[in-house]
XYZ file of N, CA and C in Angstrom:
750
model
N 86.848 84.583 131.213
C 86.776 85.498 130.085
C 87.074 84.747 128.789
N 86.125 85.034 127.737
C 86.039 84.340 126.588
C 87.188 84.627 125.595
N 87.034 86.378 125.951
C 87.911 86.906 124.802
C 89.474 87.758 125.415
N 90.155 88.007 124.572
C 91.717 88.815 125.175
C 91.909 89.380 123.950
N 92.753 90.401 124.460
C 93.427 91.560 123.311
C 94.813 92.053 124.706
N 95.904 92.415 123.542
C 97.222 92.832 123.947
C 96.580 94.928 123.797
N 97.271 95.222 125.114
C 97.246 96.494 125.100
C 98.789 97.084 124.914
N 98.938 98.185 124.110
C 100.673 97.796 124.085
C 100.382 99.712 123.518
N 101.641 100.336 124.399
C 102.279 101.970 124.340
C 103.392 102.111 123.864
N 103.429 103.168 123.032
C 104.892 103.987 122.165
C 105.725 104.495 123.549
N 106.538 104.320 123.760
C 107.233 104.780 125.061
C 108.667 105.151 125.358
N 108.803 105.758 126.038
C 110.187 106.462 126.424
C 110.915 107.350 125.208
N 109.576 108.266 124.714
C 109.649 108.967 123.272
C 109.516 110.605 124.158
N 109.056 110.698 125.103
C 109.180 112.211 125.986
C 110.127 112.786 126.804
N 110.574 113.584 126.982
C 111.757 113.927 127.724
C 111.684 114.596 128.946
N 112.672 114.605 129.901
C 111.823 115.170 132.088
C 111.444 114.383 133.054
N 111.261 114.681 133.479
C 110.254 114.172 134.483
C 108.867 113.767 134.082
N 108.239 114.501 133.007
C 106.955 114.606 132.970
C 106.813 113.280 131.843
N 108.206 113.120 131.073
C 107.975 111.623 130.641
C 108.174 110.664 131.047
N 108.828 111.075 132.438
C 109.267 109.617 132.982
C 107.808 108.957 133.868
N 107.445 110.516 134.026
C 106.122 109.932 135.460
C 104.873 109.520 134.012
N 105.029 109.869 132.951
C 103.971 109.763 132.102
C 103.847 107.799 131.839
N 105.095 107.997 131.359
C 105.828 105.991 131.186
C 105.656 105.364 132.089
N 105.587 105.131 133.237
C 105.643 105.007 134.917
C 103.809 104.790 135.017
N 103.240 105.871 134.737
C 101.590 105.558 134.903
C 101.403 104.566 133.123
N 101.740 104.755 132.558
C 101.493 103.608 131.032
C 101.535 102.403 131.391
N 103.227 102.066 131.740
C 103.165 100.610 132.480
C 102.920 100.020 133.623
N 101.579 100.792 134.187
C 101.018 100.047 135.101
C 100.197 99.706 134.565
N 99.642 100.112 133.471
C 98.740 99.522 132.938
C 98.610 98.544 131.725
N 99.469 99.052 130.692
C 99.629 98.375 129.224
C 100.290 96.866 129.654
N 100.076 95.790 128.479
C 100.852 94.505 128.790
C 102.108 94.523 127.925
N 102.152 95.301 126.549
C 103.496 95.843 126.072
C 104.102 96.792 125.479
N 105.068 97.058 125.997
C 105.522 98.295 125.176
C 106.690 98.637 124.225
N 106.399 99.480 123.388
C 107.565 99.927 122.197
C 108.327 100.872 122.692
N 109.671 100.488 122.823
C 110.646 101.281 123.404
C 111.240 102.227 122.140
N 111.316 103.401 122.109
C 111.976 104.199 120.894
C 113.520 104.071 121.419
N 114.153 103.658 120.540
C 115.718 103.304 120.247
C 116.230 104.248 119.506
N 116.102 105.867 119.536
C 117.116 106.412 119.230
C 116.666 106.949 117.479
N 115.759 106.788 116.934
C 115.629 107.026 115.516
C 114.599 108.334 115.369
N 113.638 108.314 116.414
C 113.260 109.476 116.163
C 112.988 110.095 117.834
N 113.154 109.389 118.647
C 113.402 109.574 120.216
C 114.026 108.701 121.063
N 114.585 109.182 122.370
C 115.334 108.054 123.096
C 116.630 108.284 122.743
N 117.309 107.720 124.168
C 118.655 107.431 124.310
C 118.881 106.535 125.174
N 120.090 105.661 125.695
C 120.472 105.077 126.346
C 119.430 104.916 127.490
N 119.955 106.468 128.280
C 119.008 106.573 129.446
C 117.733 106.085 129.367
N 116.921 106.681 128.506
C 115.372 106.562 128.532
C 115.409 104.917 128.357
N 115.980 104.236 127.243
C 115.903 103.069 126.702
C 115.732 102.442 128.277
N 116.983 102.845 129.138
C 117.300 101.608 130.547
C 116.287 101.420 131.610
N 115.768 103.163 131.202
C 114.854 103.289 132.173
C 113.632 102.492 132.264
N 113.260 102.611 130.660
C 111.912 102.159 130.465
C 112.157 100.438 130.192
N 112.902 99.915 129.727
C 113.094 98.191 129.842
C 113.266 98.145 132.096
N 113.655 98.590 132.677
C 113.708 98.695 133.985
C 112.491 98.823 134.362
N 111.727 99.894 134.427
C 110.174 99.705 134.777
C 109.119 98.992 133.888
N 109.215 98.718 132.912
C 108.035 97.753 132.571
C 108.598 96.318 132.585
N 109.960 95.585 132.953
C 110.689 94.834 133.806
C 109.889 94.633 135.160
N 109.913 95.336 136.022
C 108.968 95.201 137.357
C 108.029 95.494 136.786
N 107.020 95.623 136.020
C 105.703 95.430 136.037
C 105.079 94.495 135.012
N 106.511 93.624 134.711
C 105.641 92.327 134.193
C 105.235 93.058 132.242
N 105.751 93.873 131.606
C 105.140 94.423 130.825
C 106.417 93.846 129.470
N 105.744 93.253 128.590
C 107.004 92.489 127.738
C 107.291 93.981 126.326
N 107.942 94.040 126.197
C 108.946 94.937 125.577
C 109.300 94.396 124.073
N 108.895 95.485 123.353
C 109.290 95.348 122.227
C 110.535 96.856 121.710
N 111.079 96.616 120.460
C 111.625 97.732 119.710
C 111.005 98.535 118.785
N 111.058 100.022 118.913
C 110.021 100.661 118.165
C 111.197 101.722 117.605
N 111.696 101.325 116.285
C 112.783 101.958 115.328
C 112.270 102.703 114.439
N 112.593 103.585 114.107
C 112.020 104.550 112.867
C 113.026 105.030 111.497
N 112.383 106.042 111.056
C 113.513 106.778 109.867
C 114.446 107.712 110.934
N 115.767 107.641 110.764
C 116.368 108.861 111.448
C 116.070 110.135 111.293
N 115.370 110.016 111.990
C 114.457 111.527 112.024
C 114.055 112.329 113.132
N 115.398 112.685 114.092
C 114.906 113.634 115.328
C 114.178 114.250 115.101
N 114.430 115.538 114.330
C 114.285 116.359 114.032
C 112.585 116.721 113.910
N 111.935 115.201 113.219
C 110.870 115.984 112.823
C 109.633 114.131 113.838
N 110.812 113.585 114.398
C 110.177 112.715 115.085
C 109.696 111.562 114.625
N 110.170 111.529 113.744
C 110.174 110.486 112.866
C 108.303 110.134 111.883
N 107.752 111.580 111.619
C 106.557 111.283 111.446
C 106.399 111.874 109.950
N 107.611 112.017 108.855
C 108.077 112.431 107.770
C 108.475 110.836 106.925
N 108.460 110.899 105.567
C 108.935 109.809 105.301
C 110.201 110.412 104.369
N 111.024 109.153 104.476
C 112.642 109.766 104.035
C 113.088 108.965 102.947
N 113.262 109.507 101.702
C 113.786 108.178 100.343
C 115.413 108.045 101.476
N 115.793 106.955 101.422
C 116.675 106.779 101.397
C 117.209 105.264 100.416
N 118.723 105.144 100.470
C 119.096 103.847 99.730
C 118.606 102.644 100.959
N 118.150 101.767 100.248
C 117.374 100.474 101.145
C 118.479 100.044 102.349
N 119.842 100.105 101.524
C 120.932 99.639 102.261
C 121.690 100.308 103.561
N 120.998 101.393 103.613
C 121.542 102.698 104.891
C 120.433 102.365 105.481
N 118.691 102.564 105.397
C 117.724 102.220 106.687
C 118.217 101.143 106.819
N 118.526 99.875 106.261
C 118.644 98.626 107.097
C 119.339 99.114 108.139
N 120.593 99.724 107.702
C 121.966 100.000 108.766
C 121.078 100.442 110.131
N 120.733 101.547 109.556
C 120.225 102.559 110.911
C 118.863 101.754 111.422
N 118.381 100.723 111.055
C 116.751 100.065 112.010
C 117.853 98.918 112.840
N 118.968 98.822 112.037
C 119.805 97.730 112.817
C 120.746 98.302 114.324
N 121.006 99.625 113.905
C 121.923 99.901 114.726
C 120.755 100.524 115.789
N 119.621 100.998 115.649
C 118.722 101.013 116.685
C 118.103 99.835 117.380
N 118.154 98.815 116.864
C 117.170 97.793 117.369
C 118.433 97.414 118.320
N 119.857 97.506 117.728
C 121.091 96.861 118.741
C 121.114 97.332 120.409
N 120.820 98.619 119.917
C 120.943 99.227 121.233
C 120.060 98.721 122.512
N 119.187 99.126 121.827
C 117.852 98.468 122.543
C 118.479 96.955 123.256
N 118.551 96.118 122.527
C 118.898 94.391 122.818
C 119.989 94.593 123.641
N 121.308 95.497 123.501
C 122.163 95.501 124.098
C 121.799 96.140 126.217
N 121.083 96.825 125.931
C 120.391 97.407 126.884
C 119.416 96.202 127.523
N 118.925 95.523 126.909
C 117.520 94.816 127.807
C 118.331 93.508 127.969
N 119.226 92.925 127.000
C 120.286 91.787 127.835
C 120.977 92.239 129.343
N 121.834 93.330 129.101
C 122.725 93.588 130.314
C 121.438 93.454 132.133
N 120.380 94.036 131.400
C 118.941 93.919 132.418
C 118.383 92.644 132.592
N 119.098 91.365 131.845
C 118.094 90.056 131.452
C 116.829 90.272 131.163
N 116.488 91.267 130.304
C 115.321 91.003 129.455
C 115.228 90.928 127.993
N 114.194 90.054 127.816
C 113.920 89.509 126.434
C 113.208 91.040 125.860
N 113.673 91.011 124.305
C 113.133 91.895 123.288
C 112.343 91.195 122.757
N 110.567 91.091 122.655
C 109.790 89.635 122.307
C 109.542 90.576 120.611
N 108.810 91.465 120.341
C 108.589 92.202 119.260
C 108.771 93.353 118.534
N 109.019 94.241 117.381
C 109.568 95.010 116.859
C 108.448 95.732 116.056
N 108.167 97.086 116.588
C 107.421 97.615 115.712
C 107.586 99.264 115.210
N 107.801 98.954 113.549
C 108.211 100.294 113.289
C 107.119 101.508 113.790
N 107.759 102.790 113.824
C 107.637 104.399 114.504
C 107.021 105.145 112.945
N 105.891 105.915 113.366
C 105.275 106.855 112.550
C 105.242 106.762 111.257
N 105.796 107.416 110.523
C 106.258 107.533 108.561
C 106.576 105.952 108.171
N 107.884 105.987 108.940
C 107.947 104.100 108.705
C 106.659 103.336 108.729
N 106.434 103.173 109.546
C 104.898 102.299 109.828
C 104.102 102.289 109.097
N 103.256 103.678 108.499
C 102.594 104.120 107.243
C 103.587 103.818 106.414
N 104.028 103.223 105.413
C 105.045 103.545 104.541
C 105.114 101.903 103.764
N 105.401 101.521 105.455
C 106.067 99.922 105.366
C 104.887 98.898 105.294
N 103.392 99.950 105.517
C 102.161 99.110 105.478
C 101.601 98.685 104.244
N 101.987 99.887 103.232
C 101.763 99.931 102.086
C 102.873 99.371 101.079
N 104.162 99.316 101.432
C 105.482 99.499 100.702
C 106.366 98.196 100.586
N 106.407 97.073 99.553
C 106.576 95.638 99.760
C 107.676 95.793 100.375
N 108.453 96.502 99.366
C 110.148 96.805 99.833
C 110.130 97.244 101.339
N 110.004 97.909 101.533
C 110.143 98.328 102.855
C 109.636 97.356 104.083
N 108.747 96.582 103.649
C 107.650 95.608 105.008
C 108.725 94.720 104.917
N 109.381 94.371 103.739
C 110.189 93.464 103.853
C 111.656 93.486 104.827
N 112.044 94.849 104.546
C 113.574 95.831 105.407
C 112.848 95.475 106.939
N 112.011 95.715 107.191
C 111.368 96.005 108.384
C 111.659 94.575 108.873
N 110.894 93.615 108.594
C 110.984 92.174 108.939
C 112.163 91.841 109.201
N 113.405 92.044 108.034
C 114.716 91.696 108.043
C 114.871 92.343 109.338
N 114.903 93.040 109.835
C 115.646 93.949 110.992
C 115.559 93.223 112.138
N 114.132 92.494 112.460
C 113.180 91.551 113.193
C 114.364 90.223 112.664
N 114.013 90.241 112.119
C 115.121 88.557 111.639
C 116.036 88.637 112.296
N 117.264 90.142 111.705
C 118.479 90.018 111.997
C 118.750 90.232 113.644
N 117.836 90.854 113.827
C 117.894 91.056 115.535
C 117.887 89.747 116.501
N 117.147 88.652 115.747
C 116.712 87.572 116.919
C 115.047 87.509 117.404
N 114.360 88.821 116.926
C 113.079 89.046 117.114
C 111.938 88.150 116.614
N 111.248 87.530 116.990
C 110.184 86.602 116.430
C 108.968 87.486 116.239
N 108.622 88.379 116.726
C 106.952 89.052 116.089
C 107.542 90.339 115.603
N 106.069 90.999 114.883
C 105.906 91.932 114.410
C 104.710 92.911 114.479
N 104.773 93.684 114.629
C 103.238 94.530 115.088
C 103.015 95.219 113.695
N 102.053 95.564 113.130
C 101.698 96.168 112.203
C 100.214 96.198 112.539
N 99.508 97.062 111.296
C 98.603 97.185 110.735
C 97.782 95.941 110.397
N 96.356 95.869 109.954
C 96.139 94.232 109.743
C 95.960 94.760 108.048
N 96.043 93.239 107.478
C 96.120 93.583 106.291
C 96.912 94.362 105.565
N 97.904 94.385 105.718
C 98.867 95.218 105.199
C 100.349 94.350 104.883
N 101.282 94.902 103.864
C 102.088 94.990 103.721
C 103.315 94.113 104.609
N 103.469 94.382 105.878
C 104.056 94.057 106.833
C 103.273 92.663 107.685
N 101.794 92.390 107.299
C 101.359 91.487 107.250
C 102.005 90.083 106.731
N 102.086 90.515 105.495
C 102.387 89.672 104.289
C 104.044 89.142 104.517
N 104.573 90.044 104.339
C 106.272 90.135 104.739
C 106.497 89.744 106.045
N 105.835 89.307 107.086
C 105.944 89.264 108.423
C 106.086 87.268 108.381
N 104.496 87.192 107.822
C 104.671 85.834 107.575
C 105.538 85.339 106.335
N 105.958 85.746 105.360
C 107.195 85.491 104.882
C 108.664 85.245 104.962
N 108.658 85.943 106.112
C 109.981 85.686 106.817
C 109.729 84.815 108.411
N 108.518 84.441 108.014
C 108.383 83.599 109.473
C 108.218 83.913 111.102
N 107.643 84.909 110.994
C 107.362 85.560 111.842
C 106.310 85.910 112.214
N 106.280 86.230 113.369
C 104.306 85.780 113.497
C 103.819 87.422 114.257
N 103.015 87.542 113.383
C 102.527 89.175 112.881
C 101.328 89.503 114.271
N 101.220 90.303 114.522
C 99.997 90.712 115.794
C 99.852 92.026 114.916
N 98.644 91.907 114.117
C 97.806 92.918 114.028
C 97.197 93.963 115.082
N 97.584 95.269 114.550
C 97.329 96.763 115.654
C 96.187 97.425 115.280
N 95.313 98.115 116.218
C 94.233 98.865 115.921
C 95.233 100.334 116.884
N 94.524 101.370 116.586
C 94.339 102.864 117.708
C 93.089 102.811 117.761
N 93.725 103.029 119.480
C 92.244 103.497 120.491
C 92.375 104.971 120.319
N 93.239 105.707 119.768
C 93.306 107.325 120.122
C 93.581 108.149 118.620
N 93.291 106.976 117.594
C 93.477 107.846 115.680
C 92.376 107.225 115.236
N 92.197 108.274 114.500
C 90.756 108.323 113.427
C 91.306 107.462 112.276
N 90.444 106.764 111.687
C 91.051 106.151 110.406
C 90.009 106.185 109.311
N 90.744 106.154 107.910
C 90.378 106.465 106.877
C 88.900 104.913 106.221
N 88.009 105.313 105.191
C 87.476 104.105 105.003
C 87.992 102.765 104.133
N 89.662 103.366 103.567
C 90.621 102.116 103.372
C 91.253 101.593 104.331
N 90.908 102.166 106.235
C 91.812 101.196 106.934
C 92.968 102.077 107.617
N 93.663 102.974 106.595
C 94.618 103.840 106.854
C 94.764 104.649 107.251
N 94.670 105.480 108.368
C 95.192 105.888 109.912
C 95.179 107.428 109.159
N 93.906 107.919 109.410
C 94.204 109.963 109.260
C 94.999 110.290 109.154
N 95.789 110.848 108.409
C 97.033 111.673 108.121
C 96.687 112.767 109.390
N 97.834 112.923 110.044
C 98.319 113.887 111.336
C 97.654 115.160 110.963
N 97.738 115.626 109.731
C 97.839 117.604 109.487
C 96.093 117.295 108.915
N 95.339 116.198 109.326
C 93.679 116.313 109.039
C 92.758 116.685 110.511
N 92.421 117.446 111.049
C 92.174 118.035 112.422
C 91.128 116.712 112.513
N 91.075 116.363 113.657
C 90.519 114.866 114.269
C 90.657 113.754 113.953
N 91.989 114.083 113.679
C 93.074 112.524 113.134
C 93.934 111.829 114.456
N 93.865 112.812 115.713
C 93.755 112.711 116.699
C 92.760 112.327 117.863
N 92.470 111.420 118.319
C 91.088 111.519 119.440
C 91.589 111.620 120.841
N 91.513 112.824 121.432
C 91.205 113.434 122.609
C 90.677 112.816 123.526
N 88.911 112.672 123.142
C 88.122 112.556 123.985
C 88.274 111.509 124.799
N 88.176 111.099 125.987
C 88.330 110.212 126.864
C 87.038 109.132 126.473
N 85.617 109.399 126.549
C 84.867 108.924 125.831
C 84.638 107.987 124.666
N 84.846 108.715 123.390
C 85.872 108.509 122.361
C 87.058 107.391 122.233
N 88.065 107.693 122.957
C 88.574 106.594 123.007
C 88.550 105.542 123.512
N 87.523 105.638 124.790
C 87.366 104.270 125.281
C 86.247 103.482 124.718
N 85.646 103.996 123.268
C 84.355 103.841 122.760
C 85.546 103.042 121.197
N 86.086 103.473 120.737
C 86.787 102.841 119.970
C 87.880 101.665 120.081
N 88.546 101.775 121.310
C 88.716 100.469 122.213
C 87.943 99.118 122.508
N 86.805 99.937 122.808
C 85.772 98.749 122.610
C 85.122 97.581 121.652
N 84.809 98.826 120.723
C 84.875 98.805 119.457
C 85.876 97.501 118.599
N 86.892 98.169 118.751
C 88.205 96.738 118.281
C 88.313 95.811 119.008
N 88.206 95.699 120.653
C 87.844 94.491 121.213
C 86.994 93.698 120.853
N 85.742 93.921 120.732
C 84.181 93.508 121.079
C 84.174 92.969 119.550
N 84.041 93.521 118.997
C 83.757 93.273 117.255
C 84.785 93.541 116.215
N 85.898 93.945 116.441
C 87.013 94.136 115.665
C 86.749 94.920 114.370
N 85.505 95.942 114.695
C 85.288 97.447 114.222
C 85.867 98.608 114.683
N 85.825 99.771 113.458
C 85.794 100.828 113.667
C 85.021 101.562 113.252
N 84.742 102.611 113.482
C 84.048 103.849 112.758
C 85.021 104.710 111.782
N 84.552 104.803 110.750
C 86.048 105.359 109.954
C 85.402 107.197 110.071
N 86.370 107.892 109.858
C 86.203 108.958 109.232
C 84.957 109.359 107.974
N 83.922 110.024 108.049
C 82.762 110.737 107.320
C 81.544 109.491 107.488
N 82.010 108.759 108.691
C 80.761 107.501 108.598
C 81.034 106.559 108.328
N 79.991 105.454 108.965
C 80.656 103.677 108.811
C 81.342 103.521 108.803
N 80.846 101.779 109.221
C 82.085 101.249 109.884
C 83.093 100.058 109.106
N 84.335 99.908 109.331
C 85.267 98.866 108.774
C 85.605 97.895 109.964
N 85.571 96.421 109.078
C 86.330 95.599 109.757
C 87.879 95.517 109.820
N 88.534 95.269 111.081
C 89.561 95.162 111.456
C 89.827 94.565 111.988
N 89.945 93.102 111.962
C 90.414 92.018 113.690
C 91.314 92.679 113.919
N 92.126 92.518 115.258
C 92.861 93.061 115.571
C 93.172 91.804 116.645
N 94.773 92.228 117.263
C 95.152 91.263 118.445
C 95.643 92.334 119.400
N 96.229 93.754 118.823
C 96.999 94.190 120.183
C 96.002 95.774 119.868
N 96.201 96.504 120.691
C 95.632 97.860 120.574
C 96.540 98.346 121.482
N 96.422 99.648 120.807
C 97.981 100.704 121.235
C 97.112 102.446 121.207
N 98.193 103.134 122.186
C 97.979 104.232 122.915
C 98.811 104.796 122.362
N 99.139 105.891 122.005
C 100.230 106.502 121.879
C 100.590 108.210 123.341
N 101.771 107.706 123.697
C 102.565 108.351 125.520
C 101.837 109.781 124.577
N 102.265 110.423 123.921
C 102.159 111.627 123.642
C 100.663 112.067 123.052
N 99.998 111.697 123.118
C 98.190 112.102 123.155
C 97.857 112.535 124.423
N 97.137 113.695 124.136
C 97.112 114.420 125.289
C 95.847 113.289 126.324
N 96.327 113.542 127.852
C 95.662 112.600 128.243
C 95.709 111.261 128.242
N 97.010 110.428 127.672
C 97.020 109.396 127.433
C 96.980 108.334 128.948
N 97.211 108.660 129.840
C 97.450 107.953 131.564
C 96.417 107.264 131.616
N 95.551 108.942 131.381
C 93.845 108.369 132.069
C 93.510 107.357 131.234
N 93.753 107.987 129.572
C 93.079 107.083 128.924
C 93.294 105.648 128.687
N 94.664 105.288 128.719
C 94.960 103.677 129.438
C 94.387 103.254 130.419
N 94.558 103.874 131.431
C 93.480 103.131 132.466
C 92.223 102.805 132.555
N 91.245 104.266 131.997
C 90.057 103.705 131.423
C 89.700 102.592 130.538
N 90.893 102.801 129.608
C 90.309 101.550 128.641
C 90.885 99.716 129.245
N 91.894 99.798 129.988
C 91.771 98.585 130.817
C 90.529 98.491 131.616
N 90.065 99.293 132.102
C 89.107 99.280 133.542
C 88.428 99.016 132.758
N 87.695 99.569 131.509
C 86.697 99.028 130.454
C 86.568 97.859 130.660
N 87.457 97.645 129.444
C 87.659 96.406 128.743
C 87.665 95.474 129.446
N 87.917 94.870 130.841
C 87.971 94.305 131.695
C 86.324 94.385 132.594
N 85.717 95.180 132.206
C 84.235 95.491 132.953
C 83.752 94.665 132.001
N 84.348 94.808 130.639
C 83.041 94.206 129.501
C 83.669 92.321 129.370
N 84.307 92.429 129.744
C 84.697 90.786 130.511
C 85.931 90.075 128.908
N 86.316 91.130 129.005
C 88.021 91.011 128.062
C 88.956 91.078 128.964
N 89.572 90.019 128.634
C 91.123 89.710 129.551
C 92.181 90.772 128.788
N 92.581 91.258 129.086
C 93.687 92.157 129.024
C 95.423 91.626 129.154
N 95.738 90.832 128.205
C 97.220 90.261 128.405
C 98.083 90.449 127.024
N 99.545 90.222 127.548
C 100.203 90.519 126.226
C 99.934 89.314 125.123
């Protein structure tokens, strides 16, 4: 195989059974995943659980920190003083590390959660907080957006950036990811998403929102646990992507 792309899931962000068996079918398939540390989902438990099973399945683990934002899931953006998110992306990313040491596993990358993410793509200040967190942690990569913000700040602080596409969000013709409350800012379709998967593999296109298409290289492509259907749709898009003769590794 000529070509590879990182497949990588938001994870241990659902609560039950029905998130544990949901996480459980993800990392059999994805090569890495973003563990939520507590900022807008997750606790201890979920954290141990999910560094524990994608641990046996070979699946390298990153931190996925947000605005403290249970409440609304962290998909709101929050002014705060620069000097309190550091606190709180720090005291989430700790947990996490503290959790995947006691397990002997490595934390390889850090990628901010919802509002953050949008925010920090656009926001110097902020791509920069973000990175620091990555610094102060011990973390060497960064997942973002391509072209963006966190791009820039990623390699500034020396850190080596893996540009993200969605196989399962519509995006705008600047690049920037449908706002949630725009109806088919979401993609459902099983079809659909394994057609936009492709898409960022094959040619490192998309189809934007009202027509044509944008370039995007990309290195990792991500699922998000909570899209309805997301199991199948990981698996399809490995089974794809792997038919169309793309290696599938972190």
């Amino acid at each position: 195989m000529s070509r590879s792309i990182c497949l990588n899931a938001d994870l241990g962000e659902l609560p039950g059974e029905a998130g544990r068996a949901l996480d459980a079918a993800m990392l059999r398939v994805v090569t890495r995943c973003n563990v939520a540390c507590g900022g807008h989902a997750g606790d201890d438990d979920s954290m141990r659980r999910t560094v524990e099973v994608a641990n046996k399945h070979r699946v390298q683990i990153g931190a996925h920190p947000s605005y403290p934002d249970l409440e609304h899931f962290g998909r709101r953006s929050l002014t705060m003083a620069p000097a309190d998110l550091a606190a709180s992306l720090e005291a989430q990313v700790r947990r996490l590390l503290e959790i995947a040491k006691s397990a002997g596993v490595p934390v390889v990358h850090l990628k901010a959660h919802g509002a953050l993410y949008n925010d920090a793509a656009k926001e110097e200040a902020l791509a920069k907080l973000v990175a620091g967190a990555a610094v102060k942690a011990g973390i060497q990569e960064l997942v973002g957006p391509p072209n963006s913000a966190m791009d820039t700040a990623a390699q500034a602080a020396g850190l080596r950036f893996l540009a993200e596409g969605f196989a399962d969000r519509s995006y705008e013709p600047d690049g920037a990811l449908t706002p949630r409350s725009v109806p088919g800012a979401v993609i459902v379709e099983g079809a659909e998403v394994l057609a936009q998967a492709l898409s960022f593999a094959q040619s490192g296109t998309v189809t934007v929102r009202g027509g044509g298409m944008l370039r995007l290289p990309i290195q990792t492509l991500c699922l998000h646990s909570d899209t309805p259907g997301a199991a199948d749709h990981a698996a399809a898009i490995r089974t794809g992507l792997e038919a169309a003769g793309i290696e599938v590794r972190a």
